Amino acid sequence: MIRFFKVFVFCLLGITACKAQQIQEIKPNIIFIMADDLGWQDVGFMGSKWFETPNLDALAKESLVFTDAYMYPMCSPSRAALLTGKQSFRTGVYNVPVLERGDSEHNIFSRWTVDLKHTMYAQPLKEVGYKSIHIGKWHVVGPNPKEEKNYPFDKHLTQPKNGTLDWLQQHQSAEIQQYYPIGKGFDENVGGTWWGDPARGYDKGYKSESGGYQAPFKNPFIQDKKEDEWLTDRLTNEAISFIKKNKEAPFFINLHYYAPHRPIVPRNEAWLEKFMEKQADTITGQGIRNKVQAAGYASMIASVDENVKRIFDYLDKEGLRENTIVIFTSDNGFNGITSNTNTLRGAKGQVYEGGIRVPAFVNWKGKVDVGISKTPISGMDYFPTFLELGQVKNYKGILDGTSIVPLLKNEKLKERPLFWHLASTYKNPPCSVIRKGDWKLIQFLNSGKVELYNLKEDLKEAENIADKNSNKATELLKELTEWRKVNNVPLPSASVLSY
């Protein structure tokens, strides 16, 4: 029996080592799928009983699922951090500018446009042979990048009225295209512009019947096609078409769905009616309030679920699954108007878990062990992950994340703190956050007030235990303060803090 056990362990270690070697040797196709405003528990594989995501749930069962995946609490800083691999204080993108509140003394108002000095991950991948496309929401260029030269700003940035295209000619120029996907290393761009939601092409915006989800989309970076019906379908068609054209070489697809971001436009009447009649989930609180909005939102999530399956079906059909790694996630937490989770505190726009924790899984058939990882990961980790997968050896730029490839190889990451820094006000006053192990500390920049939570014991962040656990609060605050000091992280002028 002892001999048999030794042989078994030897074989098991051999299989694990083989998988690790395969990940290191293969330059895979990469598909990064990011939904917009999809909450942590808005999918079945993270506990929803009301929203229906059967295809994502099935894929999660053959993937490595990350229970503690994080982004920034709003789309602009999340996307800037994702694409550059850098913290918000490096790019100056702290918030969605048009939603900021207060004055320039108590806030450092956010940039909208990511400056040209910041490399995005498409560029180094292009240099090692990847063909790439950005599809969908971009939102890291402002409607008027020229007005962002005089930084910091006295007032928060604004945007044109719905339905106006007076910005388009300038944005089609070579000067402004530098800030667009093709200027940042992608070979193609479908749908990416300064828009935060697809309704901006319509004069009535959110009140329009289409909302930009039903054709015509009125997005000047999406060429109309006769067969267009639904935006999420069209974006998926573009992804499949790109795979078809580039399946002989390594490809990278940056598929950033606009859905299920508001405006809420039901995918179809049948799905809307089904969720209107469905009994609410009292555990998560989903489907209890704002029923019409929630049901429409549920139908949009179902459409995302359906379209992700279409991509996997095509990969299977073409025999590409074994050499294609697919990552699925969201850019921030759920919108409180359309969804809910009683498990977490807060929602989109807040630094509590409901605003920053997102669903995520990595699927690579035969290469990544199926399972669940509770290791906290950040949106900034994807850039170095892509570099390692693409065998980019000589990248010299600053990266604030860590490659998660070791986790895909069933290895552990050294424990590290995760940081957030938001220097302007939306739903929370300006603050910095550190999560390390089970502990999370928030410090508000203007007042210096501190909140401490043990997420293992209090995932809902119901009780601030900074006073009860003064030693732990002091330890984490010291580390957070040192991080700001070492990195020269800017603070609002009204802040009581030295650094």
mmCIF file of C-alpha atoms in Angstrom, residues 225-489:
data_model
loop_
_atom_site.group_PDB
_atom_site.id
_atom_site.type_symbol
_atom_site.label_atom_id
_atom_site.label_comp_id
_atom_site.label_asym_id
_atom_site.label_seq_id
_atom_site.Cartn_x
_atom_site.Cartn_y
_atom_site.Cartn_z
ATOM 1 C CA LYS A 225 -25.428 46.056 -40.723
ATOM 2 C CA LYS A 226 -28.732 44.930 -42.176
ATOM 3 C CA GLU A 227 -28.971 41.986 -39.782
ATOM 4 C CA ASP A 228 -28.402 44.070 -36.616
ATOM 5 C CA GLU A 229 -30.947 43.597 -33.837
ATOM 6 C CA TRP A 230 -29.325 43.558 -30.401
ATOM 7 C CA LEU A 231 -26.038 45.189 -29.391
ATOM 8 C CA THR A 232 -24.698 42.290 -27.304
ATOM 9 C CA ASP A 233 -25.339 39.910 -30.209
ATOM 10 C CA ARG A 234 -23.557 42.227 -32.638
ATOM 11 C CA LEU A 235 -20.494 42.573 -30.415
ATOM 12 C CA THR A 236 -20.323 38.795 -30.086
ATOM 13 C CA ASN A 237 -20.585 38.456 -33.871
ATOM 14 C CA GLU A 238 -17.559 40.731 -34.161
ATOM 15 C CA ALA A 239 -15.589 38.565 -31.751
ATOM 16 C CA ILE A 240 -16.416 35.377 -33.666
ATOM 17 C CA SER A 241 -15.599 37.039 -36.988
ATOM 18 C CA PHE A 242 -12.219 38.125 -35.634
ATOM 19 C CA ILE A 243 -11.453 34.590 -34.449
ATOM 20 C CA LYS A 244 -12.380 33.241 -37.871
ATOM 21 C CA LYS A 245 -9.956 35.622 -39.587
ATOM 22 C CA ASN A 246 -7.074 35.149 -37.143
ATOM 23 C CA LYS A 247 -7.283 31.575 -35.871
ATOM 24 C CA GLU A 248 -3.942 30.620 -37.421
ATOM 25 C CA ALA A 249 -2.002 33.155 -35.315
ATOM 26 C CA PRO A 250 -2.271 34.032 -31.622
ATOM 27 C CA PHE A 251 -5.126 36.485 -31.119
ATOM 28 C CA PHE A 252 -6.285 38.696 -28.276
ATOM 29 C CA ILE A 253 -9.916 39.760 -27.981
ATOM 30 C CA ASN A 254 -10.827 42.556 -25.569
ATOM 31 C CA LEU A 255 -14.605 42.033 -25.430
ATOM 32 C CA HIS A 256 -16.121 44.646 -23.130
ATOM 33 C CA TYR A 257 -19.891 44.327 -23.321
ATOM 34 C CA TYR A 258 -21.925 47.448 -22.648
ATOM 35 C CA ALA A 259 -24.528 45.221 -20.956
ATOM 36 C CA PRO A 260 -26.055 45.018 -18.470
ATOM 37 C CA HIS A 261 -25.317 48.705 -17.753
ATOM 38 C CA ARG A 262 -28.337 50.982 -17.743
ATOM 39 C CA PRO A 263 -30.491 51.996 -19.557
ATOM 40 C CA ILE A 264 -32.459 48.848 -18.912
ATOM 41 C CA VAL A 265 -33.873 47.584 -22.195
ATOM 42 C CA PRO A 266 -35.504 44.132 -22.013
ATOM 43 C CA ARG A 267 -33.944 41.662 -24.431
ATOM 44 C CA ASN A 268 -37.397 40.426 -25.410
ATOM 45 C CA GLU A 269 -40.914 40.393 -24.025
ATOM 46 C CA ALA A 270 -40.902 36.677 -23.234
ATOM 47 C CA TRP A 271 -37.848 36.955 -21.001
ATOM 48 C CA LEU A 272 -39.183 40.122 -19.363
ATOM 49 C CA GLU A 273 -42.499 38.434 -18.579
ATOM 50 C CA LYS A 274 -40.734 35.370 -17.160
ATOM 51 C CA PHE A 275 -38.773 37.434 -14.642
ATOM 52 C CA MET A 276 -41.751 39.646 -13.824
ATOM 53 C CA GLU A 277 -43.621 36.500 -12.793
ATOM 54 C CA LYS A 278 -40.680 34.851 -11.037
ATOM 55 C CA GLN A 279 -40.720 34.760 -7.253
ATOM 56 C CA ALA A 280 -38.110 37.016 -5.680
ATOM 57 C CA ASP A 281 -35.059 35.634 -3.899
ATOM 58 C CA THR A 282 -35.365 36.617 -0.236
ATOM 59 C CA ILE A 283 -31.781 35.520 0.529
ATOM 60 C CA THR A 284 -30.083 37.926 -1.874
ATOM 61 C CA GLY A 285 -33.019 40.351 -2.100
ATOM 62 C CA GLN A 286 -32.974 40.120 -5.889
ATOM 63 C CA GLY A 287 -36.293 40.714 -7.629
ATOM 64 C CA ILE A 288 -37.955 42.303 -4.601
ATOM 65 C CA ARG A 289 -37.864 46.007 -5.472
ATOM 66 C CA ASN A 290 -37.850 47.954 -8.745
ATOM 67 C CA LYS A 291 -39.353 44.841 -10.304
ATOM 68 C CA VAL A 292 -39.652 46.158 -13.862
ATOM 69 C CA GLN A 293 -36.042 47.413 -13.857
ATOM 70 C CA ALA A 294 -34.799 44.220 -12.203
ATOM 71 C CA ALA A 295 -36.651 41.981 -14.665
ATOM 72 C CA GLY A 296 -35.324 43.916 -17.652
ATOM 73 C CA TYR A 297 -31.836 43.757 -16.166
ATOM 74 C CA ALA A 298 -32.228 39.987 -15.682
ATOM 75 C CA SER A 299 -33.081 39.616 -19.383
ATOM 76 C CA MET A 300 -29.933 41.565 -20.311
ATOM 77 C CA ILE A 301 -27.811 39.300 -18.093
ATOM 78 C CA ALA A 302 -29.443 36.290 -19.784
ATOM 79 C CA SER A 303 -28.364 37.746 -23.133
ATOM 80 C CA VAL A 304 -24.753 38.086 -21.955
ATOM 81 C CA ASP A 305 -24.936 34.491 -20.744
ATOM 82 C CA GLU A 306 -26.272 33.316 -24.107
ATOM 83 C CA ASN A 307 -23.591 35.202 -26.042
ATOM 84 C CA VAL A 308 -20.667 33.920 -23.976
ATOM 85 C CA LYS A 309 -21.877 30.419 -24.824
ATOM 86 C CA ARG A 310 -21.850 31.329 -28.517
ATOM 87 C CA ILE A 311 -18.150 32.163 -28.267
ATOM 88 C CA PHE A 312 -17.321 28.899 -26.529
ATOM 89 C CA ASP A 313 -19.425 26.949 -29.035
ATOM 90 C CA TYR A 314 -17.430 28.488 -31.882
ATOM 91 C CA LEU A 315 -14.126 27.715 -30.176
ATOM 92 C CA ASP A 316 -15.263 24.095 -29.763
ATOM 93 C CA LYS A 317 -16.378 23.884 -33.371
ATOM 94 C CA GLU A 318 -12.991 25.127 -34.622
ATOM 95 C CA GLY A 319 -10.964 23.013 -32.227
ATOM 96 C CA LEU A 320 -9.549 26.106 -30.477
ATOM 97 C CA ARG A 321 -10.524 25.488 -26.863
ATOM 98 C CA GLU A 322 -7.262 23.796 -25.876
ATOM 99 C CA ASN A 323 -5.196 26.781 -27.021
ATOM 100 C CA THR A 324 -7.515 29.583 -25.911
ATOM 101 C CA ILE A 325 -7.705 30.994 -22.413
ATOM 102 C CA VAL A 326 -10.919 32.852 -21.602
ATOM 103 C CA ILE A 327 -11.340 35.202 -18.654
ATOM 104 C CA PHE A 328 -14.801 36.392 -17.632
ATOM 105 C CA THR A 329 -15.419 39.197 -15.145
ATOM 106 C CA SER A 330 -17.125 42.572 -14.555
ATOM 107 C CA ASP A 331 -15.858 46.132 -14.185
ATOM 108 C CA ASN A 332 -17.443 46.914 -10.810
ATOM 109 C CA GLY A 333 -20.305 45.961 -8.525
ATOM 110 C CA PHE A 334 -24.007 46.022 -9.290
ATOM 111 C CA ASN A 335 -26.148 49.119 -9.761
ATOM 112 C CA GLY A 336 -28.420 49.430 -6.747
ATOM 113 C CA ILE A 337 -31.384 50.377 -8.939
ATOM 114 C CA THR A 338 -31.352 47.087 -10.828
ATOM 115 C CA SER A 339 -29.972 44.461 -8.477
ATOM 116 C CA ASN A 340 -29.193 43.636 -4.879
ATOM 117 C CA THR A 341 -27.226 41.346 -2.614
ATOM 118 C CA ASN A 342 -27.918 41.019 1.077
ATOM 119 C CA THR A 343 -24.558 39.268 1.411
ATOM 120 C CA LEU A 344 -22.441 42.359 0.807
ATOM 121 C CA ARG A 345 -22.590 45.977 1.881
ATOM 122 C CA GLY A 346 -22.764 48.704 -0.728
ATOM 123 C CA ALA A 347 -23.102 48.772 -4.498
ATOM 124 C CA LYS A 348 -21.514 50.379 -7.549
ATOM 125 C CA GLY A 349 -19.727 53.596 -6.608
ATOM 126 C CA GLN A 350 -18.858 52.477 -3.066
ATOM 127 C CA VAL A 351 -15.643 50.991 -1.695
ATOM 128 C CA TYR A 352 -17.550 48.438 0.351
ATOM 129 C CA GLU A 353 -17.535 44.888 -1.013
ATOM 130 C CA GLY A 354 -20.756 45.312 -3.005
ATOM 131 C CA GLY A 355 -19.060 48.008 -5.071
ATOM 132 C CA ILE A 356 -15.660 46.431 -5.699
ATOM 133 C CA ARG A 357 -16.051 42.632 -5.541
ATOM 134 C CA VAL A 358 -16.919 41.082 -8.911
ATOM 135 C CA PRO A 359 -17.562 37.632 -10.407
ATOM 136 C CA ALA A 360 -14.575 36.119 -12.211
ATOM 137 C CA PHE A 361 -13.386 32.845 -13.676
ATOM 138 C CA VAL A 362 -10.544 31.647 -15.913
ATOM 139 C CA ASN A 363 -11.218 28.861 -18.388
ATOM 140 C CA TRP A 364 -8.488 27.019 -20.307
ATOM 141 C CA LYS A 365 -9.513 23.514 -21.245
ATOM 142 C CA GLY A 366 -6.995 20.937 -20.118
ATOM 143 C CA LYS A 367 -4.525 23.545 -18.843
ATOM 144 C CA VAL A 368 -6.123 25.134 -15.777
ATOM 145 C CA ASP A 369 -7.279 23.009 -12.869
ATOM 146 C CA VAL A 370 -10.985 23.281 -12.148
ATOM 147 C CA GLY A 371 -11.777 24.665 -8.729
ATOM 148 C CA ILE A 372 -12.262 27.684 -6.512
ATOM 149 C CA SER A 373 -9.578 30.144 -5.466
ATOM 150 C CA LYS A 374 -10.124 32.388 -2.465
ATOM 151 C CA THR A 375 -6.901 34.294 -3.149
ATOM 152 C CA PRO A 376 -7.759 37.988 -3.550
ATOM 153 C CA ILE A 377 -6.955 39.288 -7.038
ATOM 154 C CA SER A 378 -7.158 42.745 -8.589
ATOM 155 C CA GLY A 379 -8.064 44.082 -12.019
ATOM 156 C CA MET A 380 -4.463 45.277 -12.281
ATOM 157 C CA ASP A 381 -3.287 41.644 -12.171
ATOM 158 C CA TYR A 382 -4.533 40.915 -15.679
ATOM 159 C CA PHE A 383 -1.902 43.015 -17.508
ATOM 160 C CA PRO A 384 1.078 41.085 -16.043
ATOM 161 C CA THR A 385 -0.902 37.862 -16.515
ATOM 162 C CA PHE A 386 -1.300 38.582 -20.233
ATOM 163 C CA LEU A 387 2.409 39.358 -20.510
ATOM 164 C CA GLU A 388 3.340 36.044 -18.922
ATOM 165 C CA LEU A 389 0.883 34.081 -21.057
ATOM 166 C CA GLY A 390 2.138 35.840 -24.184
ATOM 167 C CA GLN A 391 5.768 35.238 -23.202
ATOM 168 C CA VAL A 392 6.621 38.934 -23.168
ATOM 169 C CA LYS A 393 10.037 38.928 -21.539
ATOM 170 C CA ASN A 394 11.267 42.510 -21.687
ATOM 171 C CA TYR A 395 8.416 44.776 -20.559
ATOM 172 C CA LYS A 396 9.928 47.727 -18.702
ATOM 173 C CA GLY A 397 6.831 49.680 -17.655
ATOM 174 C CA ILE A 398 5.475 50.111 -14.127
ATOM 175 C CA LEU A 399 2.884 47.496 -13.181
ATOM 176 C CA ASP A 400 1.039 47.564 -9.869
ATOM 177 C CA GLY A 401 -0.498 44.116 -10.250
ATOM 178 C CA THR A 402 0.897 40.588 -10.056
ATOM 179 C CA SER A 403 0.516 37.814 -12.624
ATOM 180 C CA ILE A 404 -2.025 35.210 -11.519
ATOM 181 C CA VAL A 405 -0.488 32.510 -13.744
ATOM 182 C CA PRO A 406 0.894 30.726 -10.642
ATOM 183 C CA LEU A 407 -2.680 30.310 -9.401
ATOM 184 C CA LEU A 408 -3.625 28.785 -12.752
ATOM 185 C CA LYS A 409 -0.801 26.274 -12.223
ATOM 186 C CA ASN A 410 -2.147 25.318 -8.786
ATOM 187 C CA GLU A 411 0.611 27.274 -7.044
ATOM 188 C CA LYS A 412 0.202 29.888 -4.335
ATOM 189 C CA LEU A 413 0.845 33.602 -4.529
ATOM 190 C CA LYS A 414 2.781 35.206 -1.726
ATOM 191 C CA GLU A 415 0.341 37.105 0.490
ATOM 192 C CA ARG A 416 0.248 40.746 -0.552
ATOM 193 C CA PRO A 417 -1.887 43.765 0.224
ATOM 194 C CA LEU A 418 -4.342 45.146 -2.330
ATOM 195 C CA PHE A 419 -4.764 48.918 -2.457
ATOM 196 C CA TRP A 420 -7.355 51.364 -3.792
ATOM 197 C CA HIS A 421 -7.117 55.151 -3.888
ATOM 198 C CA LEU A 422 -10.055 57.362 -4.809
ATOM 199 C CA ALA A 423 -9.293 61.050 -4.498
ATOM 200 C CA SER A 424 -12.740 62.389 -5.481
ATOM 201 C CA THR A 425 -16.298 62.075 -4.257
ATOM 202 C CA TYR A 426 -19.168 60.140 -5.791
ATOM 203 C CA LYS A 427 -20.938 57.873 -3.319
ATOM 204 C CA ASN A 428 -18.019 57.790 -0.873
ATOM 205 C CA PRO A 429 -15.867 60.696 0.258
ATOM 206 C CA PRO A 430 -12.249 60.502 -0.973
ATOM 207 C CA CYS A 431 -10.529 57.513 0.614
ATOM 208 C CA SER A 432 -7.772 54.919 0.442
ATOM 209 C CA VAL A 433 -8.328 51.223 1.095
ATOM 210 C CA ILE A 434 -6.088 48.301 1.967
ATOM 211 C CA ARG A 435 -7.108 44.664 2.017
ATOM 212 C CA LYS A 436 -4.605 42.185 3.451
ATOM 213 C CA GLY A 437 -5.538 38.642 4.372
ATOM 214 C CA ASP A 438 -8.980 38.676 5.954
ATOM 215 C CA TRP A 439 -8.661 42.316 6.962
ATOM 216 C CA LYS A 440 -9.830 45.457 5.188
ATOM 217 C CA LEU A 441 -9.189 49.018 6.301
ATOM 218 C CA ILE A 442 -10.665 52.200 4.823
ATOM 219 C CA GLN A 443 -9.276 55.645 5.581
ATOM 220 C CA PHE A 444 -11.192 58.736 4.507
ATOM 221 C CA LEU A 445 -8.721 61.300 3.230
ATOM 222 C CA ASN A 446 -10.296 64.561 4.328
ATOM 223 C CA SER A 447 -11.210 63.574 7.888
ATOM 224 C CA GLY A 448 -8.677 60.812 8.579
ATOM 225 C CA LYS A 449 -11.498 58.592 9.889
ATOM 226 C CA VAL A 450 -10.733 54.868 9.800
ATOM 227 C CA GLU A 451 -12.955 51.819 9.366
ATOM 228 C CA LEU A 452 -11.749 48.243 9.919
ATOM 229 C CA TYR A 453 -13.487 45.002 8.971
ATOM 230 C CA ASN A 454 -12.658 41.314 9.220
ATOM 231 C CA LEU A 455 -14.134 39.941 5.990
ATOM 232 C CA LYS A 456 -13.895 36.329 7.114
ATOM 233 C CA GLU A 457 -16.097 37.009 10.117
ATOM 234 C CA ASP A 458 -18.092 39.961 8.758
ATOM 235 C CA LEU A 459 -18.356 39.846 4.966
ATOM 236 C CA LYS A 460 -21.273 42.298 5.172
ATOM 237 C CA GLU A 461 -18.968 44.898 6.794
ATOM 238 C CA ALA A 462 -21.689 45.506 9.345
ATOM 239 C CA GLU A 463 -19.437 46.471 12.259
ATOM 240 C CA ASN A 464 -16.488 48.851 12.218
ATOM 241 C CA ILE A 465 -14.065 47.213 14.655
ATOM 242 C CA ALA A 466 -11.244 49.756 14.440
ATOM 243 C CA ASP A 467 -11.605 50.631 18.126
ATOM 244 C CA LYS A 468 -11.941 47.020 19.280
ATOM 245 C CA ASN A 469 -8.915 45.927 17.234
ATOM 246 C CA SER A 470 -6.724 48.984 17.590
ATOM 247 C CA ASN A 471 -3.497 47.012 17.090
ATOM 248 C CA LYS A 472 -4.636 45.609 13.738
ATOM 249 C CA ALA A 473 -6.033 48.996 12.695
ATOM 250 C CA THR A 474 -2.727 50.649 13.551
ATOM 251 C CA GLU A 475 -0.753 47.978 11.672
ATOM 252 C CA LEU A 476 -2.809 48.290 8.482
ATOM 253 C CA LEU A 477 -3.008 52.078 8.680
ATOM 254 C CA LYS A 478 0.772 52.240 8.940
ATOM 255 C CA GLU A 479 1.130 50.062 5.835
ATOM 256 C CA LEU A 480 -1.463 52.102 3.919
ATOM 257 C CA THR A 481 0.168 55.379 4.933
ATOM 258 C CA GLU A 482 3.607 54.108 3.971
ATOM 259 C CA TRP A 483 2.244 53.034 0.572
ATOM 260 C CA ARG A 484 0.939 56.557 -0.041
ATOM 261 C CA LYS A 485 4.177 58.128 1.175
ATOM 262 C CA VAL A 486 6.514 55.932 -0.885
ATOM 263 C CA ASN A 487 4.438 56.399 -4.035
ATOM 264 C CA ASN A 488 3.816 60.107 -3.473
ATOM 265 C CA VAL A 489 0.069 59.495 -3.736
#
